[in-house]
PDB file of C-alpha atoms and ligand atoms in Angstrom:
ATOM      1  CA  UNK A   1       1.070 -15.728  21.321  1.00 92.00           C
ATOM      2  CA  UNK A   2       2.041 -14.281  17.933  1.00 97.00           C
ATOM      3  CA  UNK A   3       2.539 -15.880  15.197  1.00 98.00           C
ATOM      4  CA  UNK A   4       5.600 -15.849  12.671  1.00 98.00           C
ATOM      5  CA  UNK A   5       5.451 -17.442   9.295  1.00 98.00           C
ATOM      6  CA  UNK A   6       8.615 -18.544   7.738  1.00 98.00           C
ATOM      7  CA  UNK A   7       8.221 -19.499   3.618  1.00 98.00           C
ATOM      8  CA  UNK A   8      10.785 -21.593   2.889  1.00 97.00           C
ATOM      9  CA  UNK A   9      13.362 -23.327   5.035  1.00 96.00           C
ATOM     10  CA  UNK A  10      16.225 -21.283   5.863  1.00 96.00           C
ATOM     11  CA  UNK A  11      20.074 -22.109   6.144  1.00 94.00           C
ATOM     12  CA  UNK A  12      19.933 -20.884  10.753  1.00 96.00           C
ATOM     13  CA  UNK A  13      16.901 -21.640  13.138  1.00 96.00           C
ATOM     14  CA  UNK A  14      16.139 -18.286  13.723  1.00 97.00           C
ATOM     15  CA  UNK A  15      14.330 -19.424  16.391  1.00 96.00           C
ATOM     16  CA  UNK A  16      16.610 -18.018  19.038  1.00 96.00           C
ATOM     17  CA  UNK A  17      15.533 -14.309  17.994  1.00 97.00           C
ATOM     18  CA  UNK A  18      12.062 -14.806  18.432  1.00 97.00           C
ATOM     19  CA  UNK A  19      11.134 -15.806  21.880  1.00 95.00           C
ATOM     20  CA  UNK A  20       8.282 -17.551  23.059  1.00 95.00           C
ATOM     21  CA  UNK A  21       6.071 -17.281  18.954  1.00 97.00           C
ATOM     22  CA  UNK A  22       4.828 -19.552  17.220  1.00 97.00           C
ATOM     23  CA  UNK A  23       6.396 -20.649  14.216  1.00 98.00           C
ATOM     24  CA  UNK A  24       5.427 -21.684  11.686  1.00 96.00           C
ATOM     25  CA  UNK A  25       8.299 -22.970   8.929  1.00 97.00           C
ATOM     26  CA  UNK A  26       8.850 -25.719   6.115  1.00 96.00           C
ATOM     27  CA  UNK A  27      11.228 -28.645   7.436  1.00 92.00           C
ATOM     28  CA  UNK A  28      12.548 -28.707   3.658  1.00 94.00           C
ATOM     29  CA  UNK A  29      12.004 -26.752   0.686  1.00 96.00           C
ATOM     30  CA  UNK A  30       9.298 -23.330   0.302  1.00 97.00           C
ATOM     31  CA  UNK A  31       5.634 -23.575   0.923  1.00 98.00           C
ATOM     32  CA  UNK A  32       3.169 -23.136  -2.173  1.00 97.00           C
ATOM     33  CA  UNK A  33       1.654 -20.174  -2.990  1.00 98.00           C
ATOM     34  CA  UNK A  34      -1.756 -21.127  -2.061  1.00 98.00           C
ATOM     35  CA  UNK A  35       0.188 -22.989   0.965  1.00 97.00           C
ATOM     36  CA  UNK A  36       1.808 -19.136   2.369  1.00 98.00           C
ATOM     37  CA  UNK A  37      -1.861 -17.729   1.468  1.00 98.00           C
ATOM     38  CA  UNK A  38      -3.957 -20.031   4.381  1.00 98.00           C
ATOM     39  CA  UNK A  39      -0.369 -19.518   6.310  1.00 98.00           C
ATOM     40  CA  UNK A  40      -1.106 -15.702   6.704  1.00 98.00           C
ATOM     41  CA  UNK A  41      -4.764 -16.203   7.755  1.00 98.00           C
ATOM     42  CA  UNK A  42      -3.579 -16.000  11.135  1.00 97.00           C
ATOM     43  CA  UNK A  43       0.090 -15.442  11.381  1.00 98.00           C
ATOM     44  CA  UNK A  44       1.498 -11.886  13.222  1.00 98.00           C
ATOM     45  CA  UNK A  45       4.551 -11.617  10.389  1.00 98.00           C
ATOM     46  CA  UNK A  46       6.219 -13.247   8.361  1.00 98.00           C
ATOM     47  CA  UNK A  47      10.166 -14.049   6.637  1.00 98.00           C
ATOM     48  CA  UNK A  48       9.638 -14.434   2.739  1.00 98.00           C
ATOM     49  CA  UNK A  49      11.421 -14.737   0.220  1.00 98.00           C
ATOM     50  CA  UNK A  50      12.660 -12.804  -3.655  1.00 98.00           C
ATOM     51  CA  UNK A  51      10.120 -15.953  -4.660  1.00 97.00           C
ATOM     52  CA  UNK A  52       7.526 -15.018  -2.927  1.00 98.00           C
ATOM     53  CA  UNK A  53       5.120 -12.283  -4.186  1.00 98.00           C
ATOM     54  CA  UNK A  54       3.960 -10.396  -1.985  1.00 98.00           C
ATOM     55  CA  UNK A  55       0.390  -8.602  -2.838  1.00 98.00           C
ATOM     56  CA  UNK A  56      -2.412  -6.986  -2.554  1.00 98.00           C
ATOM     57  CA  UNK A  57      -3.926 -10.446  -2.285  1.00 98.00           C
ATOM     58  CA  UNK A  58      -1.938 -11.875   0.140  1.00 98.00           C
ATOM     59  CA  UNK A  59      -2.288  -8.357   2.662  1.00 98.00           C
ATOM     60  CA  UNK A  60      -5.988  -9.002   2.100  1.00 98.00           C
ATOM     61  CA  UNK A  61      -5.516 -12.479   3.537  1.00 98.00           C
ATOM     62  CA  UNK A  62      -3.477 -11.511   6.278  1.00 98.00           C
ATOM     63  CA  UNK A  63      -5.464  -9.581   8.935  1.00 97.00           C
ATOM     64  CA  UNK A  64      -3.746  -9.574  10.999  1.00 97.00           C
ATOM     65  CA  UNK A  65      -0.277  -9.787   9.397  1.00 98.00           C
ATOM     66  CA  UNK A  66       1.897  -7.083  10.403  1.00 98.00           C
ATOM     67  CA  UNK A  67       4.924  -6.731   9.605  1.00 98.00           C
ATOM     68  CA  UNK A  68       6.130  -9.410   6.410  1.00 98.00           C
ATOM     69  CA  UNK A  69      10.706  -9.490   6.203  1.00 98.00           C
ATOM     70  CA  UNK A  70      12.083  -9.722   3.082  1.00 98.00           C
ATOM     71  CA  UNK A  71      14.733 -12.071   3.610  1.00 98.00           C
ATOM     72  CA  UNK A  72      15.825 -10.410   0.540  1.00 98.00           C
ATOM     73  CA  UNK A  73      17.373  -6.206  -0.280  1.00 97.00           C
ATOM     74  CA  UNK A  74      15.898  -5.844  -3.287  1.00 97.00           C
ATOM     75  CA  UNK A  75      12.181  -5.348  -3.306  1.00 98.00           C
ATOM     76  CA  UNK A  76      10.795  -5.757  -6.505  1.00 98.00           C
ATOM     77  CA  UNK A  77       9.132  -9.327  -5.322  1.00 98.00           C
ATOM     78  CA  UNK A  78       6.785  -6.814  -2.698  1.00 98.00           C
ATOM     79  CA  UNK A  79       4.450  -4.426  -3.163  1.00 98.00           C
ATOM     80  CA  UNK A  80       5.024  -2.027  -0.527  1.00 98.00           C
ATOM     81  CA  UNK A  81       2.593   0.182  -1.064  1.00 98.00           C
ATOM     82  CA  UNK A  82      -0.614  -2.782  -1.011  1.00 98.00           C
ATOM     83  CA  UNK A  83       1.652  -3.456   2.325  1.00 98.00           C
ATOM     84  CA  UNK A  84       0.891   0.329   3.671  1.00 98.00           C
ATOM     85  CA  UNK A  85      -2.242   0.588   2.260  1.00 97.00           C
ATOM     86  CA  UNK A  86      -3.279  -2.305   5.412  1.00 97.00           C
ATOM     87  CA  UNK A  87      -0.737  -1.013   7.515  1.00 97.00           C
ATOM     88  CA  UNK A  88       1.599  -3.659   7.373  1.00 98.00           C
ATOM     89  CA  UNK A  89       5.265  -2.915   7.980  1.00 98.00           C
ATOM     90  CA  UNK A  90       7.891  -4.296   5.397  1.00 98.00           C
ATOM     91  CA  UNK A  91      11.109  -4.290   5.783  1.00 98.00           C
ATOM     92  CA  UNK A  92      14.460  -5.721   3.575  1.00 98.00           C
ATOM     93  CA  UNK A  93      17.994  -6.950   4.858  1.00 98.00           C
ATOM     94  CA  UNK A  94      20.652  -4.595   3.098  1.00 97.00           C
ATOM     95  CA  UNK A  95      24.054  -4.001   3.446  1.00 97.00           C
ATOM     96  CA  UNK A  96      24.659  -8.104   5.095  1.00 98.00           C
ATOM     97  CA  UNK A  97      25.107  -8.965   1.000  1.00 98.00           C
ATOM     98  CA  UNK A  98      26.840  -6.552  -0.597  1.00 98.00           C
ATOM     99  CA  UNK A  99      30.661  -7.584  -0.104  1.00 98.00           C
ATOM    100  CA  UNK A 100      29.052 -11.560  -1.592  1.00 98.00           C
ATOM    101  CA  UNK A 101      27.262 -10.498  -4.246  1.00 98.00           C
ATOM    102  CA  UNK A 102      30.148  -7.831  -4.627  1.00 98.00           C
ATOM    103  CA  UNK A 103      32.530 -10.956  -4.965  1.00 98.00           C
ATOM    104  CA  UNK A 104      30.337 -13.063  -7.438  1.00 99.00           C
ATOM    105  CA  UNK A 105      30.513  -9.845  -9.582  1.00 99.00           C
ATOM    106  CA  UNK A 106      34.026 -10.306  -9.835  1.00 99.00           C
ATOM    107  CA  UNK A 107      33.936 -13.301 -10.097  1.00 98.00           C
ATOM    108  CA  UNK A 108      31.647 -13.421 -13.653  1.00 99.00           C
ATOM    109  CA  UNK A 109      34.335 -11.308 -15.205  1.00 99.00           C
ATOM    110  CA  UNK A 110      36.401 -12.543 -15.065  1.00 98.00           C
ATOM    111  CA  UNK A 111      35.022 -16.397 -15.320  1.00 98.00           C
ATOM    112  CA  UNK A 112      33.691 -15.085 -19.591  1.00 98.00           C
ATOM    113  CA  UNK A 113      36.614 -12.975 -19.545  1.00 98.00           C
ATOM    114  CA  UNK A 114      39.547 -16.012 -19.749  1.00 98.00           C
ATOM    115  CA  UNK A 115      35.972 -18.627 -20.425  1.00 98.00           C
ATOM    116  CA  UNK A 116      36.997 -20.945 -16.824  1.00 98.00           C
ATOM    117  CA  UNK A 117      33.976 -22.435 -17.474  1.00 98.00           C
ATOM    118  CA  UNK A 118      34.381 -23.454 -21.205  1.00 98.00           C
ATOM    119  CA  UNK A 119      38.508 -24.450 -20.045  1.00 98.00           C
ATOM    120  CA  UNK A 120      35.947 -26.458 -17.132  1.00 98.00           C
ATOM    121  CA  UNK A 121      33.620 -27.989 -19.719  1.00 98.00           C
ATOM    122  CA  UNK A 122      37.509 -29.283 -21.656  1.00 98.00           C
ATOM    123  CA  UNK A 123      38.879 -30.787 -19.354  1.00 98.00           C
ATOM    124  CA  UNK A 124      35.931 -32.515 -18.275  1.00 98.00           C
ATOM    125  CA  UNK A 125      34.831 -34.246 -21.439  1.00 98.00           C
ATOM    126  CA  UNK A 126      38.468 -35.858 -21.424  1.00 98.00           C
ATOM    127  CA  UNK A 127      38.821 -33.126 -25.238  1.00 98.00           C
ATOM    128  CA  UNK A 128      41.371 -31.328 -23.939  1.00 98.00           C
ATOM    129  CA  UNK A 129      45.057 -32.108 -26.486  1.00 98.00           C
ATOM    130  CA  UNK A 130      47.517 -30.515 -23.409  1.00 98.00           C
ATOM    131  CA  UNK A 131      49.415 -26.869 -23.983  1.00 98.00           C
ATOM    132  CA  UNK A 132      48.466 -24.848 -26.755  1.00 98.00           C
ATOM    133  CA  UNK A 133      49.719 -20.908 -27.311  1.00 98.00           C
ATOM    134  CA  UNK A 134      46.119 -21.023 -29.176  1.00 98.00           C
ATOM    135  CA  UNK A 135      43.514 -22.549 -26.751  1.00 98.00           C
ATOM    136  CA  UNK A 136      40.765 -20.516 -25.051  1.00 98.00           C
ATOM    137  CA  UNK A 137      42.131 -17.131 -25.698  1.00 98.00           C
ATOM    138  CA  UNK A 138      40.228 -14.564 -24.177  1.00 98.00           C
ATOM    139  CA  UNK A 139      39.928 -11.066 -22.932  1.00 98.00           C
ATOM    140  CA  UNK A 140      42.312  -8.419 -20.486  1.00 98.00           C
ATOM    141  CA  UNK A 141      40.670  -7.091 -17.453  1.00 98.00           C
ATOM    142  CA  UNK A 142      43.318  -5.955 -15.569  1.00 98.00           C
ATOM    143  CA  UNK A 143      43.006  -1.887 -17.349  1.00 98.00           C
ATOM    144  CA  UNK A 144      40.139  -2.666 -19.339  1.00 98.00           C
ATOM    145  CA  UNK A 145      36.727   0.033 -18.934  1.00 98.00           C
ATOM    146  CA  UNK A 146      33.953  -0.967 -16.312  1.00 98.00           C
ATOM    147  CA  UNK A 147      30.340   0.665 -16.774  1.00 98.00           C
ATOM    148  CA  UNK A 148      28.767   0.517 -13.437  1.00 98.00           C
ATOM    149  CA  UNK A 149      24.534   1.000 -14.009  1.00 98.00           C
ATOM    150  CA  UNK A 150      24.124   1.654 -10.524  1.00 97.00           C
ATOM    151  CA  UNK A 151      26.614   3.065  -8.401  1.00 95.00           C
ATOM    152  CA  UNK A 152      24.582   2.003  -4.962  1.00 95.00           C
ATOM    153  CA  UNK A 153      26.293  -0.287  -1.770  1.00 96.00           C
ATOM    154  CA  UNK A 154      26.782  -3.126  -3.969  1.00 98.00           C
ATOM    155  CA  UNK A 155      27.732  -0.943  -7.211  1.00 97.00           C
ATOM    156  CA  UNK A 156      30.663   0.217  -5.021  1.00 96.00           C
ATOM    157  CA  UNK A 157      31.622  -2.946  -3.896  1.00 97.00           C
ATOM    158  CA  UNK A 158      32.343  -3.345  -7.883  1.00 98.00           C
ATOM    159  CA  UNK A 159      33.620  -0.529  -8.508  1.00 98.00           C
ATOM    160  CA  UNK A 160      36.419  -0.792  -5.052  1.00 97.00           C
ATOM    161  CA  UNK A 161      37.624  -3.952  -6.512  1.00 98.00           C
ATOM    162  CA  UNK A 162      38.405  -3.121 -10.441  1.00 98.00           C
ATOM    163  CA  UNK A 163      40.091  -0.815  -8.771  1.00 97.00           C
ATOM    164  CA  UNK A 164      42.481  -3.498  -7.746  1.00 97.00           C
ATOM    165  CA  UNK A 165      42.584  -4.267 -11.154  1.00 98.00           C
ATOM    166  CA  UNK A 166      43.622  -1.218 -12.119  1.00 98.00           C
ATOM    167  CA  UNK A 167      40.031  -0.795 -14.250  1.00 98.00           C
ATOM    168  CA  UNK A 168      39.211   2.600 -15.319  1.00 98.00           C
ATOM    169  CA  UNK A 169      35.584   2.743 -14.016  1.00 98.00           C
ATOM    170  CA  UNK A 170      32.514   4.495 -15.944  1.00 97.00           C
ATOM    171  CA  UNK A 171      28.900   5.375 -13.215  1.00 97.00           C
ATOM    172  CA  UNK A 172      25.413   5.537 -14.538  1.00 97.00           C
ATOM    173  CA  UNK A 173      22.252   5.227 -13.094  1.00 91.00           C
ATOM    174  CA  UNK A 174      19.368   6.464 -10.988  1.00 81.00           C
ATOM    175  CA  UNK A 175      21.751   6.645  -7.581  1.00 66.00           C
ATOM    176  CA  UNK A 176      24.052   8.957  -7.778  1.00 66.00           C
ATOM    177  CA  UNK A 177      26.095   8.863  -5.013  1.00 70.00           C
ATOM    178  CA  UNK A 178      27.752  11.465  -3.432  1.00 77.00           C
ATOM    179  CA  UNK A 179      30.207  13.282  -5.974  1.00 78.00           C
ATOM    180  CA  UNK A 180      33.671  12.554  -3.703  1.00 80.00           C
ATOM    181  CA  UNK A 181      32.223   9.084  -3.119  1.00 81.00           C
ATOM    182  CA  UNK A 182      32.156   9.140  -7.261  1.00 84.00           C
ATOM    183  CA  UNK A 183      35.480  10.702  -7.088  1.00 86.00           C
ATOM    184  CA  UNK A 184      37.727   8.606  -4.652  1.00 89.00           C
ATOM    185  CA  UNK A 185      35.712   5.160  -6.149  1.00 91.00           C
ATOM    186  CA  UNK A 186      37.180   6.916  -9.175  1.00 92.00           C
ATOM    187  CA  UNK A 187      33.916   6.864 -10.703  1.00 96.00           C
ATOM    188  CA  UNK A 188      33.540   8.859 -13.645  1.00 96.00           C
ATOM    189  CA  UNK A 189      29.646   9.465 -13.908  1.00 95.00           C
ATOM    190  CA  UNK A 190      28.679   9.665 -17.826  1.00 96.00           C
ATOM    191  CA  UNK A 191      25.591   9.237 -19.505  1.00 97.00           C
ATOM    192  CA  UNK A 192      23.417   5.300 -19.837  1.00 98.00           C
ATOM    193  CA  UNK A 193      24.856   5.804 -23.555  1.00 98.00           C
ATOM    194  CA  UNK A 194      28.340   6.978 -23.773  1.00 98.00           C
ATOM    195  CA  UNK A 195      28.593   3.977 -20.598  1.00 98.00           C
ATOM    196  CA  UNK A 196      27.542   1.384 -22.883  1.00 98.00           C
ATOM    197  CA  UNK A 197      29.422   2.411 -25.579  1.00 98.00           C
ATOM    198  CA  UNK A 198      32.757   2.326 -24.566  1.00 98.00           C
ATOM    199  CA  UNK A 199      33.047   0.467 -21.206  1.00 99.00           C
ATOM    200  CA  UNK A 200      34.423  -3.440 -21.685  1.00 99.00           C
ATOM    201  CA  UNK A 201      32.699  -4.973 -19.117  1.00 99.00           C
ATOM    202  CA  UNK A 202      28.932  -3.556 -18.482  1.00 99.00           C
ATOM    203  CA  UNK A 203      27.817  -4.679 -15.099  1.00 98.00           C
ATOM    204  CA  UNK A 204      24.124  -4.228 -13.629  1.00 98.00           C
ATOM    205  CA  UNK A 205      23.698  -3.054 -10.270  1.00 98.00           C
ATOM    206  CA  UNK A 206      20.693  -1.407 -10.155  1.00 97.00           C
ATOM    207  CA  UNK A 207      17.510  -2.799  -8.518  1.00 97.00           C
ATOM    208  CA  UNK A 208      13.952  -4.012 -10.772  1.00 98.00           C
ATOM    209  CA  UNK A 209      11.651  -1.624 -10.644  1.00 97.00           C
ATOM    210  CA  UNK A 210       8.926   0.294 -13.056  1.00 96.00           C
ATOM    211  CA  UNK A 211      11.997   2.684 -15.218  1.00 96.00           C
ATOM    212  CA  UNK A 212      14.313  -0.095 -14.757  1.00 97.00           C
ATOM    213  CA  UNK A 213      12.470  -3.375 -16.530  1.00 98.00           C
ATOM    214  CA  UNK A 214      13.733  -4.383 -19.899  1.00 98.00           C
ATOM    215  CA  UNK A 215      15.948  -1.011 -19.544  1.00 98.00           C
ATOM    216  CA  UNK A 216      18.540  -3.324 -21.367  1.00 98.00           C
ATOM    217  CA  UNK A 217      17.175  -3.831 -24.870  1.00 98.00           C
ATOM    218  CA  UNK A 218      17.917  -4.025 -28.100  1.00 98.00           C
ATOM    219  CA  UNK A 219      18.869  -0.599 -28.775  1.00 98.00           C
ATOM    220  CA  UNK A 220      21.190  -0.328 -26.444  1.00 98.00           C
ATOM    221  CA  UNK A 221      22.683  -3.428 -25.974  1.00 98.00           C
ATOM    222  CA  UNK A 222      23.302  -2.799 -29.826  1.00 98.00           C
ATOM    223  CA  UNK A 223      25.558  -0.272 -28.397  1.00 98.00           C
ATOM    224  CA  UNK A 224      28.072  -1.733 -26.568  1.00 99.00           C
ATOM    225  CA  UNK A 225      31.952  -2.563 -28.340  1.00 98.00           C
ATOM    226  CA  UNK A 226      31.629  -6.846 -30.347  1.00 98.00           C
ATOM    227  CA  UNK A 227      34.700  -7.179 -27.975  1.00 98.00           C
ATOM    228  CA  UNK A 228      31.990  -6.244 -24.442  1.00 99.00           C
ATOM    229  CA  UNK A 229      30.417  -8.852 -22.034  1.00 99.00           C
ATOM    230  CA  UNK A 230      27.762  -8.636 -20.102  1.00 99.00           C
ATOM    231  CA  UNK A 231      27.865  -8.904 -16.647  1.00 99.00           C
ATOM    232  CA  UNK A 232      23.989  -9.107 -14.360  1.00 99.00           C
ATOM    233  CA  UNK A 233      24.031 -10.318 -10.811  1.00 98.00           C
ATOM    234  CA  UNK A 234      20.948  -7.386  -9.902  1.00 98.00           C
ATOM    235  CA  UNK A 235      17.214  -8.659 -11.434  1.00 98.00           C
ATOM    236  CA  UNK A 236      16.965 -10.590 -14.895  1.00 98.00           C
ATOM    237  CA  UNK A 237      13.975  -8.289 -16.454  1.00 98.00           C
ATOM    238  CA  UNK A 238      16.258  -5.037 -16.199  1.00 98.00           C
ATOM    239  CA  UNK A 239      18.069  -6.939 -19.599  1.00 98.00           C
ATOM    240  CA  UNK A 240      15.729  -7.856 -22.614  1.00 98.00           C
ATOM    241  CA  UNK A 241      16.994 -11.529 -22.415  1.00 98.00           C
ATOM    242  CA  UNK A 242      15.492 -12.278 -25.981  1.00 98.00           C
ATOM    243  CA  UNK A 243      17.338  -8.740 -27.510  1.00 98.00           C
ATOM    244  CA  UNK A 244      20.408 -10.983 -25.466  1.00 98.00           C
ATOM    245  CA  UNK A 245      20.250 -14.297 -26.961  1.00 98.00           C
ATOM    246  CA  UNK A 246      20.120 -12.442 -30.739  1.00 98.00           C
ATOM    247  CA  UNK A 247      23.050 -10.232 -30.112  1.00 98.00           C
ATOM    248  CA  UNK A 248      25.658 -13.183 -28.479  1.00 98.00           C
ATOM    249  CA  UNK A 249      23.782 -15.067 -31.567  1.00 98.00           C
ATOM    250  CA  UNK A 250      25.127 -12.522 -34.122  1.00 98.00           C
ATOM    251  CA  UNK A 251      28.056 -11.468 -32.099  1.00 98.00           C
ATOM    252  CA  UNK A 252      27.720  -8.028 -31.499  1.00 98.00           C
ATOM    253  CA  UNK A 253      28.807  -8.441 -27.530  1.00 98.00           C
ATOM    254  CA  UNK A 254      31.114 -10.846 -26.736  1.00 98.00           C
ATOM    255  CA  UNK A 255      29.273 -12.435 -24.100  1.00 98.00           C
ATOM    256  CA  UNK A 256      27.453 -12.824 -20.896  1.00 98.00           C
ATOM    257  CA  UNK A 257      27.673 -13.490 -16.554  1.00 99.00           C
ATOM    258  CA  UNK A 258      24.383 -13.496 -15.995  1.00 99.00           C
ATOM    259  CA  UNK A 259      23.358 -14.622 -12.411  1.00 98.00           C
ATOM    260  CA  UNK A 260      19.708 -13.368 -12.521  1.00 98.00           C
ATOM    261  CA  UNK A 261      16.817 -14.524 -15.116  1.00 98.00           C
ATOM    262  CA  UNK A 262      13.793 -12.544 -15.784  1.00 98.00           C
ATOM    263  CA  UNK A 263      11.425 -16.010 -15.154  1.00 98.00           C
ATOM    264  CA  UNK A 264      13.603 -18.131 -12.585  1.00 98.00           C
ATOM    265  CA  UNK A 265      14.433 -20.547 -13.111  1.00 97.00           C
ATOM    266  CA  UNK A 266      13.371 -20.913 -16.179  1.00 98.00           C
ATOM    267  CA  UNK A 267      16.369 -19.654 -18.592  1.00 98.00           C
ATOM    268  CA  UNK A 268      15.815 -19.234 -22.168  1.00 98.00           C
ATOM    269  CA  UNK A 269      17.714 -22.562 -23.605  1.00 98.00           C
ATOM    270  CA  UNK A 270      19.512 -19.500 -26.815  1.00 98.00           C
ATOM    271  CA  UNK A 271      20.965 -18.454 -23.719  1.00 98.00           C
ATOM    272  CA  UNK A 272      21.653 -21.908 -22.847  1.00 98.00           C
ATOM    273  CA  UNK A 273      23.157 -22.542 -26.116  1.00 98.00           C
ATOM    274  CA  UNK A 274      25.504 -19.654 -26.015  1.00 97.00           C
ATOM    275  CA  UNK A 275      29.306 -20.983 -24.984  1.00 94.00           C
ATOM    276  CA  UNK A 276      30.273 -17.230 -24.255  1.00 94.00           C
ATOM    277  CA  UNK A 277      27.343 -17.399 -21.043  1.00 98.00           C
ATOM    278  CA  UNK A 278      28.353 -18.318 -18.214  1.00 98.00           C
ATOM    279  CA  UNK A 279      24.918 -19.138 -16.230  1.00 98.00           C
ATOM    280  CA  UNK A 280      24.400 -19.142 -12.167  1.00 98.00           C
ATOM    281  CA  UNK A 281      21.805 -19.375 -10.189  1.00 98.00           C
ATOM    282  CA  UNK A 282      20.778 -16.719  -8.964  1.00 98.00           C
ATOM    283  CA  UNK A 283      23.246 -17.111  -6.211  1.00 98.00           C
ATOM    284  CA  UNK A 284      24.806 -13.608  -5.162  1.00 98.00           C
ATOM    285  CA  UNK A 285      23.980 -13.657  -1.902  1.00 98.00           C
ATOM    286  CA  UNK A 286      25.230 -17.459  -1.219  1.00 98.00           C
ATOM    287  CA  UNK A 287      27.529 -17.259   0.597  1.00 98.00           C
ATOM    288  CA  UNK A 288      26.804 -19.376   4.525  1.00 98.00           C
ATOM    289  CA  UNK A 289      28.187 -15.410   6.592  1.00 98.00           C
ATOM    290  CA  UNK A 290      25.791 -13.800   3.789  1.00 98.00           C
ATOM    291  CA  UNK A 291      22.560 -16.262   4.464  1.00 98.00           C
ATOM    292  CA  UNK A 292      22.751 -16.009   8.005  1.00 98.00           C
ATOM    293  CA  UNK A 293      23.246 -12.956   8.576  1.00 98.00           C
ATOM    294  CA  UNK A 294      20.163 -12.358   5.887  1.00 98.00           C
ATOM    295  CA  UNK A 295      17.958 -14.704   7.914  1.00 98.00           C
ATOM    296  CA  UNK A 296      19.644 -12.785  11.278  1.00 98.00           C
ATOM    297  CA  UNK A 297      17.845  -8.967  10.163  1.00 98.00           C
ATOM    298  CA  UNK A 298      14.765 -10.990   8.977  1.00 98.00           C
ATOM    299  CA  UNK A 299      14.659 -12.479  12.504  1.00 98.00           C
ATOM    300  CA  UNK A 300      15.722  -9.690  14.661  1.00 98.00           C
ATOM    301  CA  UNK A 301      13.363  -7.063  13.004  1.00 98.00           C
ATOM    302  CA  UNK A 302      10.446  -9.493  13.365  1.00 98.00           C
ATOM    303  CA  UNK A 303      11.134  -9.658  16.807  1.00 98.00           C
ATOM    304  CA  UNK A 304      11.534  -5.470  16.440  1.00 98.00           C
ATOM    305  CA  UNK A 305       7.682  -5.070  15.640  1.00 98.00           C
ATOM    306  CA  UNK A 306       6.524  -7.769  18.324  1.00 97.00           C
ATOM    307  CA  UNK A 307       7.940  -6.087  20.742  1.00 96.00           C
ATOM    308  CA  UNK A 308       6.778  -2.477  19.459  1.00 96.00           C
ATOM    309  CA  UNK A 309       9.799  -1.209  18.492  1.00 97.00           C
ATOM    310  CA  UNK A 310      10.434   0.074  15.000  1.00 97.00           C
ATOM    311  CA  UNK A 311      12.253  -2.211  12.213  1.00 98.00           C
ATOM    312  CA  UNK A 312      16.396  -1.575  11.333  1.00 97.00           C
ATOM    313  CA  UNK A 313      14.948  -1.034   7.631  1.00 98.00           C
ATOM    314  CA  UNK A 314      12.422  -0.437   7.257  1.00 98.00           C
ATOM    315  CA  UNK A 315      11.232   0.582   3.837  1.00 98.00           C
ATOM    316  CA  UNK A 316       7.502   1.837   3.957  1.00 98.00           C
ATOM    317  CA  UNK A 317       8.045   4.217   7.291  1.00 97.00           C
ATOM    318  CA  UNK A 318       5.184   6.179   6.667  1.00 96.00           C
ATOM    319  CA  UNK A 319       3.012   2.686   7.318  1.00 97.00           C
ATOM    320  CA  UNK A 320       5.194   2.973  11.199  1.00 97.00           C
ATOM    321  CA  UNK A 321       3.649   6.350  11.487  1.00 93.00           C
ATOM    322  CA  UNK A 322       0.217   5.875  10.234  1.00 93.00           C
ATOM    323  CA  UNK A 323       0.314   3.124  13.336  1.00 88.00           C
ATOM    324  CA  UNK A 324      -2.100   0.479  11.448  1.00 87.00           C
ATOM    325  CA  UNK A 325       0.730  -2.058  12.279  1.00 87.00           C
ATOM    326  CA  UNK A 326      -0.312  -2.194  15.754  1.00 86.00           C
TER     327      UNK A 326
HETATM  328  C1  LIG B   1      19.313 -10.981  -3.499  1.00 94.20           C
HETATM  329  O1  LIG B   1      19.040 -10.921  -5.556  1.00 94.20           O
HETATM  330  C2  LIG B   1      18.296 -10.151  -3.179  1.00 94.20           C
HETATM  331  O2  LIG B   1      17.890  -9.175  -3.322  1.00 94.20           O
HETATM  332  O3  LIG B   1      18.515  -9.930  -1.690  1.00 94.20           O
END
């Protein structure tokens, strides 16, 4: 009987997709690193989270493992090359969390600009003294310039929403949408320094890779307008958090909306101390619908591989062609 390890309790029960497989999963919370390493020793399939490190050590401990189904679109937690070397297929969950993450990006844009969380704190603290024409003046969103770094699926979904706010859209980054698509989104491709200098909101939507780690550092942040906001719903490590904290402290940018951090769940005290930063606990895809679809995609990928079929959203086709996964 095939053994499927799920590293964490998922919001939906995926057993119906897994037939008669023996499913090993915690009833709540997540397996520790050591428990995960022990569990994969005799596993045929693994469904893991973005918080699990899938590396050489894990691959070496899991001789029977045929598939790593990552319950995320980002793959920065998975050493795909190591998986390929060890003959393990890797899948992710693109598409199903695009709209949820784009919605949250807009929520952060609106929150930082219109000081939503500051207003909420004021009301709850009992400190609100009544309507005041100067109270919590924020920044306009409609008609402003939005700079999107990474016009992939999520970046494009953000651009579609921003058009409803009549924003002018600039884009930069490696993932290059076909020109007609950029045109239909009303997005103008510019070099990154120009995007940083002209945008009222800079929103990060690229994957975390060797190239994008620390991509927005001291110099890049210094190019932004004093009135501009940085939004990050991608990966925390794309931004140098010390440099961001300094920019917020010195007021060289107006604020930041962050759903992701470099060393989660640790959030730098200097960011917590910033009233103009809105900080969320990595909930970009956290709608019941998106999370259910993510779990379903992982389970159906595992079921395909256990039947000997190629899974959808396979990210290392070379591992499939080599046949070593069998
Ligand atoms: C979430 O951050 C994901 O990569 O799916």
